[in-house]
mmCIF file of C-alpha atoms in Angstrom:
data_model
loop_
_atom_site.group_PDB
_atom_site.id
_atom_site.type_symbol
_atom_site.label_atom_id
_atom_site.label_comp_id
_atom_site.label_asym_id
_atom_site.label_seq_id
_atom_site.Cartn_x
_atom_site.Cartn_y
_atom_site.Cartn_z
ATOM 1 C CA MET A 1 4.399 -8.562 -22.012
ATOM 2 C CA ALA A 2 3.869 -4.981 -20.332
ATOM 3 C CA TYR A 3 0.921 -6.605 -18.179
ATOM 4 C CA PHE A 4 2.900 -9.481 -17.367
ATOM 5 C CA ARG A 5 5.279 -7.336 -16.129
ATOM 6 C CA SER A 6 2.669 -4.869 -14.701
ATOM 7 C CA VAL A 7 1.003 -7.620 -12.721
ATOM 8 C CA MET A 8 3.949 -9.502 -11.549
ATOM 9 C CA ASN A 9 5.161 -5.589 -9.577
ATOM 10 C CA VAL A 10 2.341 -5.483 -8.324
ATOM 11 C CA ILE A 11 2.281 -9.136 -6.671
ATOM 12 C CA CYS A 12 5.563 -8.068 -5.059
ATOM 13 C CA SER A 13 3.562 -4.950 -4.064
ATOM 14 C CA ALA A 14 0.916 -7.150 -2.653
ATOM 15 C CA LEU A 15 3.966 -9.324 -0.357
ATOM 16 C CA MET A 16 5.451 -6.339 0.206
ATOM 17 C CA PHE A 17 2.459 -4.980 1.832
ATOM 18 C CA ALA A 18 1.352 -7.718 3.448
ATOM 19 C CA LEU A 19 4.110 -8.413 5.568
ATOM 20 C CA ALA A 20 4.130 -4.605 6.679
ATOM 21 C CA GLY A 21 1.279 -6.041 8.194
ATOM 22 C CA VAL A 22 3.063 -8.334 10.019
ATOM 23 C CA ILE A 23 5.881 -6.000 10.877
ATOM 24 C CA VAL A 24 3.107 -4.193 12.434
ATOM 25 C CA LYS A 25 1.319 -6.717 14.231
ATOM 26 C CA PHE A 26 4.459 -7.988 15.602
ATOM 27 C CA VAL A 27 6.030 -4.103 16.588
ATOM 28 C CA SER A 28 2.807 -2.405 17.483
ATOM 29 C CA ALA A 29 2.866 -4.628 21.217
ATOM 30 C CA ASP A 30 5.171 -2.159 22.422
ATOM 31 C CA MET A 31 5.548 0.722 19.942
ATOM 32 C CA ASP A 32 2.249 3.092 19.304
ATOM 33 C CA THR A 33 0.968 3.650 15.870
ATOM 34 C CA LEU A 34 2.216 6.558 15.544
ATOM 35 C CA SER A 35 6.011 5.580 16.398
ATOM 36 C CA LEU A 36 5.534 3.378 14.220
ATOM 37 C CA VAL A 37 4.801 5.800 11.150
ATOM 38 C CA PHE A 38 7.217 8.151 12.752
ATOM 39 C CA TRP A 39 10.340 5.741 12.288
ATOM 40 C CA ARG A 40 8.682 4.105 9.185
ATOM 41 C CA ASN A 41 9.161 6.905 7.166
ATOM 42 C CA LEU A 42 12.971 8.142 8.590
ATOM 43 C CA PHE A 43 14.201 4.463 7.983
ATOM 44 C CA SER A 44 12.355 4.777 4.694
ATOM 45 C CA PHE A 45 14.015 7.805 3.434
ATOM 46 C CA ILE A 46 17.650 6.827 4.783
ATOM 47 C CA CYS A 47 17.252 3.737 2.533
ATOM 48 C CA VAL A 48 15.969 5.605 -0.847
ATOM 49 C CA ALA A 49 18.573 8.497 -0.309
ATOM 50 C CA MET A 50 21.643 6.142 0.212
ATOM 51 C CA VAL A 51 20.390 3.713 -3.002
ATOM 52 C CA GLY A 52 19.975 7.101 -4.953
ATOM 53 C CA ILE A 53 23.761 8.067 -3.801
ATOM 54 C CA PHE A 54 24.976 5.193 -4.970
ATOM 55 C CA SER A 55 23.998 4.646 -7.979
ATOM 56 C CA GLY A 56 24.137 8.154 -8.896
ATOM 57 C CA LYS A 57 20.068 8.956 -9.407
ATOM 58 C CA PHE A 58 20.292 11.145 -6.615
ATOM 59 C CA SER A 59 18.552 14.317 -7.224
ATOM 60 C CA PHE A 60 14.880 16.453 -6.797
ATOM 61 C CA LYS A 61 14.431 18.111 -9.718
ATOM 62 C CA SER A 62 11.192 17.116 -11.631
ATOM 63 C CA GLU A 63 8.247 19.164 -12.258
ATOM 64 C CA ARG A 64 5.744 17.515 -10.438
ATOM 65 C CA LYS A 65 6.852 18.599 -6.835
ATOM 66 C CA GLY A 66 3.565 19.215 -6.616
ATOM 67 C CA THR A 67 1.914 16.508 -6.928
ATOM 68 C CA HIS A 68 4.581 14.424 -5.409
ATOM 69 C CA ALA A 69 3.902 15.990 -2.582
ATOM 70 C CA LEU A 70 -0.337 14.930 -3.297
ATOM 71 C CA ARG A 71 1.468 11.589 -3.711
ATOM 72 C CA SER A 72 3.273 11.693 -0.332
ATOM 73 C CA LEU A 73 0.406 12.715 1.832
ATOM 74 C CA PHE A 74 -2.820 10.495 0.853
ATOM 75 C CA THR A 75 -0.060 7.835 1.352
ATOM 76 C CA PHE A 76 1.108 9.092 5.146
ATOM 77 C CA PHE A 77 -3.123 8.966 6.586
ATOM 78 C CA ALA A 78 -3.051 5.321 4.656
ATOM 79 C CA LEU A 79 -0.138 4.729 6.300
ATOM 80 C CA LEU A 80 -1.366 6.104 9.456
ATOM 81 C CA THR A 81 -5.126 4.565 9.698
ATOM 82 C CA TYR A 82 -3.607 1.000 8.123
ATOM 83 C CA PHE A 83 -1.418 0.734 11.007
ATOM 84 C CA PHE A 84 -3.869 1.625 13.709
ATOM 85 C CA ALA A 85 -6.038 -1.018 12.013
ATOM 86 C CA VAL A 86 -3.482 -3.593 12.605
ATOM 87 C CA LYS A 87 -2.989 -3.128 15.881
ATOM 88 C CA ASN A 88 -6.744 -2.975 16.731
ATOM 89 C CA THR A 89 -7.953 -5.533 14.912
ATOM 90 C CA GLU A 90 -7.390 -9.232 12.904
ATOM 91 C CA LEU A 91 -4.514 -9.083 10.459
ATOM 92 C CA SER A 92 -5.901 -10.307 7.446
ATOM 93 C CA THR A 93 -9.406 -7.391 8.334
ATOM 94 C CA ALA A 94 -7.263 -5.296 8.378
ATOM 95 C CA VAL A 95 -5.207 -5.622 5.230
ATOM 96 C CA LEU A 96 -8.384 -6.682 3.000
ATOM 97 C CA LEU A 97 -10.464 -2.371 4.401
ATOM 98 C CA GLN A 98 -7.251 -1.367 3.584
ATOM 99 C CA GLN A 99 -7.464 -3.181 0.155
ATOM 100 C CA THR A 100 -10.474 -1.977 -0.368
ATOM 101 C CA SER A 101 -8.552 1.109 -2.950
ATOM 102 C CA PRO A 102 -8.853 -0.966 -6.090
ATOM 103 C CA VAL A 103 -12.758 -0.413 -5.352
ATOM 104 C CA PHE A 104 -11.794 3.783 -5.638
ATOM 105 C CA VAL A 105 -9.510 3.613 -8.421
ATOM 106 C CA PRO A 106 -12.072 3.213 -10.868
ATOM 107 C CA ILE A 107 -14.676 5.853 -9.556
ATOM 108 C CA ILE A 108 -11.891 8.504 -8.135
ATOM 109 C CA ALA A 109 -10.336 7.821 -11.811
ATOM 110 C CA LEU A 110 -13.370 8.850 -13.264
ATOM 111 C CA LEU A 111 -14.490 12.361 -11.187
ATOM 112 C CA VAL A 112 -10.889 13.521 -11.498
ATOM 113 C CA LEU A 113 -9.751 12.400 -14.367
ATOM 114 C CA ARG A 114 -12.658 12.119 -16.376
ATOM 115 C CA LYS A 115 -11.923 8.285 -17.430
ATOM 116 C CA PHE A 116 -14.871 5.820 -17.465
ATOM 117 C CA PRO A 117 -13.036 2.576 -16.864
ATOM 118 C CA ASP A 118 -14.162 0.005 -19.400
ATOM 119 C CA ARG A 119 -16.502 -2.648 -18.168
ATOM 120 C CA PHE A 120 -14.360 -5.521 -17.563
ATOM 121 C CA VAL A 121 -12.380 -3.128 -14.588
ATOM 122 C CA TRP A 122 -15.852 -2.686 -13.063
ATOM 123 C CA ILE A 123 -16.271 -6.456 -12.890
ATOM 124 C CA GLY A 124 -13.041 -7.289 -12.515
ATOM 125 C CA THR A 125 -13.053 -4.812 -9.304
ATOM 126 C CA ILE A 126 -16.558 -5.999 -8.310
ATOM 127 C CA VAL A 127 -16.037 -10.334 -8.312
ATOM 128 C CA GLY A 128 -12.234 -8.954 -6.461
ATOM 129 C CA PHE A 129 -13.466 -7.426 -3.428
ATOM 130 C CA ILE A 130 -16.360 -10.414 -3.356
ATOM 131 C CA GLY A 131 -13.349 -12.812 -3.110
ATOM 132 C CA VAL A 132 -11.720 -10.666 -0.505
ATOM 133 C CA ALA A 133 -15.014 -9.929 1.665
ATOM 134 C CA LEU A 134 -15.070 -14.259 2.056
ATOM 135 C CA THR A 135 -11.334 -14.541 2.760
ATOM 136 C CA SER A 136 -11.185 -11.886 5.142
ATOM 137 C CA GLY A 137 -14.836 -12.903 6.553
ATOM 138 C CA VAL A 138 -14.822 -9.548 7.785
ATOM 139 C CA GLY A 139 -18.865 -10.425 8.594
ATOM 140 C CA THR A 140 -17.954 -12.968 11.119
ATOM 141 C CA HIS A 141 -17.962 -9.931 13.609
ATOM 142 C CA SER A 142 -19.083 -6.455 13.981
ATOM 143 C CA LEU A 143 -16.629 -3.287 12.637
ATOM 144 C CA ASN A 144 -14.994 -1.465 14.959
ATOM 145 C CA THR A 145 -11.751 1.630 15.187
ATOM 146 C CA GLY A 146 -9.666 -0.719 13.203
ATOM 147 C CA ASP A 147 -11.997 -1.067 10.826
ATOM 148 C CA LEU A 148 -12.947 2.402 10.277
ATOM 149 C CA ALA A 149 -9.133 2.823 10.245
ATOM 150 C CA GLY A 150 -8.948 0.228 7.822
ATOM 151 C CA ILE A 151 -11.423 1.769 5.342
ATOM 152 C CA ILE A 152 -10.230 5.347 5.806
ATOM 153 C CA SER A 153 -7.112 3.816 4.750
ATOM 154 C CA GLY A 154 -8.767 1.964 1.551
ATOM 155 C CA ILE A 155 -9.833 5.788 0.610
ATOM 156 C CA MET A 156 -6.656 7.174 1.255
ATOM 157 C CA GLY A 157 -4.513 4.416 -0.732
ATOM 158 C CA GLY A 158 -7.251 4.753 -3.940
ATOM 159 C CA ALA A 159 -6.016 8.444 -3.886
ATOM 160 C CA ALA A 160 -2.656 8.029 -3.745
ATOM 161 C CA THR A 161 -2.552 5.560 -6.667
ATOM 162 C CA ILE A 162 -3.901 7.707 -8.817
ATOM 163 C CA THR A 163 -1.848 10.291 -8.060
ATOM 164 C CA ILE A 164 1.223 7.627 -9.609
ATOM 165 C CA TRP A 165 -0.904 7.113 -12.724
ATOM 166 C CA LEU A 166 -0.893 10.756 -12.795
ATOM 167 C CA MET A 167 3.055 10.483 -12.559
ATOM 168 C CA SER A 168 4.192 7.822 -14.162
ATOM 169 C CA GLU A 169 4.067 8.453 -18.090
ATOM 170 C CA THR A 170 6.406 11.281 -16.878
ATOM 171 C CA GLU A 171 8.667 10.274 -13.335
ATOM 172 C CA SER A 172 10.340 7.402 -12.619
ATOM 173 C CA PRO A 173 9.804 4.715 -10.164
ATOM 174 C CA TYR A 174 13.106 5.560 -8.534
ATOM 175 C CA ARG A 175 12.289 9.511 -8.463
ATOM 176 C CA GLN A 176 8.756 8.969 -6.697
ATOM 177 C CA MET A 177 9.613 6.915 -4.477
ATOM 178 C CA LEU A 178 12.769 10.023 -3.428
ATOM 179 C CA PHE A 179 10.061 12.453 -3.658
ATOM 180 C CA PHE A 180 7.281 9.802 -1.540
ATOM 181 C CA SER A 181 10.435 9.514 1.213
ATOM 182 C CA LEU A 182 11.206 12.818 1.139
ATOM 183 C CA PHE A 183 7.732 14.291 2.098
ATOM 184 C CA THR A 184 6.334 11.437 4.190
ATOM 185 C CA LEU A 185 9.221 12.394 6.325
ATOM 186 C CA LEU A 186 7.997 15.948 6.849
ATOM 187 C CA PHE A 187 5.043 15.252 7.138
ATOM 188 C CA SER A 188 6.214 12.895 10.140
ATOM 189 C CA LEU A 189 7.946 15.691 11.964
ATOM 190 C CA VAL A 190 4.716 17.125 13.403
ATOM 191 C CA LEU A 191 4.712 13.185 15.286
ATOM 192 C CA ILE A 192 7.503 14.522 17.393
ATOM 193 C CA PRO A 193 6.686 16.059 21.015
ATOM 194 C CA TRP A 194 4.408 12.453 21.109
ATOM 195 C CA VAL A 195 6.842 9.721 19.769
ATOM 196 C CA TRP A 196 10.377 10.910 21.032
ATOM 197 C CA HIS A 197 10.021 9.250 24.432
ATOM 198 C CA SER A 198 8.434 5.990 23.130
ATOM 199 C CA PHE A 199 11.252 4.830 21.049
ATOM 200 C CA ASP A 200 13.325 1.284 22.333
ATOM 201 C CA LEU A 201 16.930 0.629 21.084
ATOM 202 C CA SER A 202 15.160 -3.119 20.680
ATOM 203 C CA THR A 203 13.094 -1.769 17.821
ATOM 204 C CA ILE A 204 14.950 -0.511 15.590
ATOM 205 C CA PRO A 205 15.970 -3.460 13.373
ATOM 206 C CA TYR A 206 12.125 -3.764 13.207
ATOM 207 C CA LEU A 207 12.051 -0.880 12.107
ATOM 208 C CA MET A 208 14.447 -0.231 9.577
ATOM 209 C CA LEU A 209 12.708 -3.113 7.778
ATOM 210 C CA LEU A 210 9.144 -2.873 8.212
ATOM 211 C CA GLY A 211 11.120 1.247 6.594
ATOM 212 C CA ILE A 212 12.690 -0.939 3.499
ATOM 213 C CA VAL A 213 9.186 -3.092 2.660
ATOM 214 C CA THR A 214 6.683 -0.127 2.913
ATOM 215 C CA THR A 215 9.449 1.305 0.032
ATOM 216 C CA LEU A 216 9.288 -1.722 -2.109
ATOM 217 C CA ALA A 217 5.467 -2.078 -1.340
ATOM 218 C CA GLN A 218 5.360 1.593 -3.504
ATOM 219 C CA TYR A 219 8.510 0.734 -5.718
ATOM 220 C CA PHE A 220 6.894 -2.071 -6.965
ATOM 221 C CA LEU A 221 3.826 -0.465 -7.434
ATOM 222 C CA SER A 222 5.057 2.389 -9.179
ATOM 223 C CA VAL A 223 7.402 0.151 -11.696
ATOM 224 C CA ALA A 224 3.600 -1.699 -12.257
ATOM 225 C CA CYS A 225 1.730 2.054 -12.792
ATOM 226 C CA SER A 226 4.850 2.778 -15.640
ATOM 227 C CA TYR A 227 3.505 -0.561 -17.750
ATOM 228 C CA ALA A 228 0.472 -0.916 -18.184
ATOM 229 C CA PRO A 229 -3.208 1.666 -17.445
ATOM 230 C CA THR A 230 -3.298 1.382 -13.681
ATOM 231 C CA ASP A 231 -7.478 0.924 -12.690
ATOM 232 C CA LYS A 232 -6.488 -2.649 -15.886
ATOM 233 C CA ILE A 233 -3.932 -3.544 -12.915
ATOM 234 C CA VAL A 234 -4.434 -2.706 -9.132
ATOM 235 C CA SER A 235 -6.750 -5.556 -8.626
ATOM 236 C CA TRP A 236 -4.132 -7.841 -7.984
ATOM 237 C CA THR A 237 -3.279 -5.505 -4.935
ATOM 238 C CA TYR A 238 -5.543 -7.777 -3.567
ATOM 239 C CA LEU A 239 -3.749 -10.557 -3.485
ATOM 240 C CA SER A 240 -1.843 -8.394 -0.306
ATOM 241 C CA VAL A 241 -4.626 -10.174 1.833
ATOM 242 C CA VAL A 242 -4.013 -13.741 0.619
ATOM 243 C CA PHE A 243 -0.661 -13.468 1.640
ATOM 244 C CA ALA A 244 -2.053 -11.556 4.876
ATOM 245 C CA ALA A 245 -4.875 -14.747 5.455
ATOM 246 C CA PHE A 246 -1.803 -16.716 4.979
ATOM 247 C CA PHE A 247 0.832 -14.583 7.337
ATOM 248 C CA GLY A 248 -2.247 -14.581 10.090
ATOM 249 C CA TYR A 249 -2.886 -18.115 10.193
ATOM 250 C CA PHE A 250 0.930 -20.083 10.881
ATOM 251 C CA GLY A 251 1.841 -15.894 12.632
ATOM 252 C CA TRP A 252 -1.995 -16.015 14.735
ATOM 253 C CA ASN A 253 -3.350 -18.812 14.404
ATOM 254 C CA GLU A 254 -5.969 -17.017 12.333
ATOM 255 C CA LYS A 255 -8.584 -19.195 10.743
ATOM 256 C CA LEU A 256 -8.478 -20.414 7.711
ATOM 257 C CA THR A 257 -10.827 -21.764 6.081
ATOM 258 C CA VAL A 258 -13.091 -23.273 3.404
ATOM 259 C CA SER A 259 -15.046 -19.753 1.919
ATOM 260 C CA MET A 260 -11.564 -18.037 2.849
ATOM 261 C CA ILE A 261 -9.885 -20.239 -0.346
ATOM 262 C CA PHE A 262 -13.133 -19.861 -2.849
ATOM 263 C CA GLY A 263 -12.048 -15.967 -1.787
ATOM 264 C CA MET A 264 -8.780 -16.364 -2.775
ATOM 265 C CA ILE A 265 -9.612 -18.118 -6.200
ATOM 266 C CA MET A 266 -12.158 -15.399 -6.550
ATOM 267 C CA ILE A 267 -9.667 -12.647 -6.309
ATOM 268 C CA VAL A 268 -7.416 -14.335 -9.013
ATOM 269 C CA ILE A 269 -10.555 -14.435 -11.702
ATOM 270 C CA GLY A 270 -11.625 -11.448 -10.993
ATOM 271 C CA ALA A 271 -8.012 -9.579 -11.442
ATOM 272 C CA GLN A 272 -8.076 -11.385 -14.600
ATOM 273 C CA ILE A 273 -11.441 -10.307 -16.129
ATOM 274 C CA THR A 274 -9.761 -6.842 -15.421
ATOM 275 C CA LEU A 275 -6.795 -6.899 -17.877
ATOM 276 C CA LYS A 276 -9.665 -8.074 -20.410
ATOM 277 C CA ARG A 277 -9.952 -5.837 -23.749
ATOM 278 C CA ALA A 278 -13.415 -4.067 -24.557
#
């Protein structure tokens, strides 16, 4: 049951992350990447703070502030590079490269936590990644700056996931979201000289929605990590590539081929393999 709850939350996180890509793809035609990150972080903090105030959970008490700050820093850079990738390459490709993060999670876990994931984690992660590559069709074009930004986003996302894992036993999902939104907003303040002039009132609804869905993506991931070991369930985030492929197909006429559908099936199979017990 714990694994089922964890997987359901990861799937919700993947869907929210893909929806964020759709919003960024739509808004980025009229707004630069730095502005997107700044306003996303502002509206995210407002959203989380309001939820905490009305629910009575609003509190900055924590003994893990350093870990919260580190998680936020990794995610801040992941957002910067991910939004840049979405703007400068196909949606499904940008999501693919960002979703290389599950590949880095067992590697970072081994180097930082001295935890060696079992063989099913490695096998499932690799199978899922092959499926992701087929789904995105990344091999059909040469790498550009958007692709490179997506790879960096994947590395930062993997590092952020490890910090979530470290905090999952003592920090509630809401407390993680509160500190995450606070620190990312503070980091964003350095961007003000470059973003203030580019604000357009007509984009407010989209920016608010972007703040909500990205916060929900992080929240569902935090909840998932509280139910099961992160290395066992993180491969399910690959499903965001599947969601993005369909969004790209219906929204921007991006191709959807037989090999991509086969890749989607491999993603699910790989994620299921990681759940097996050694």
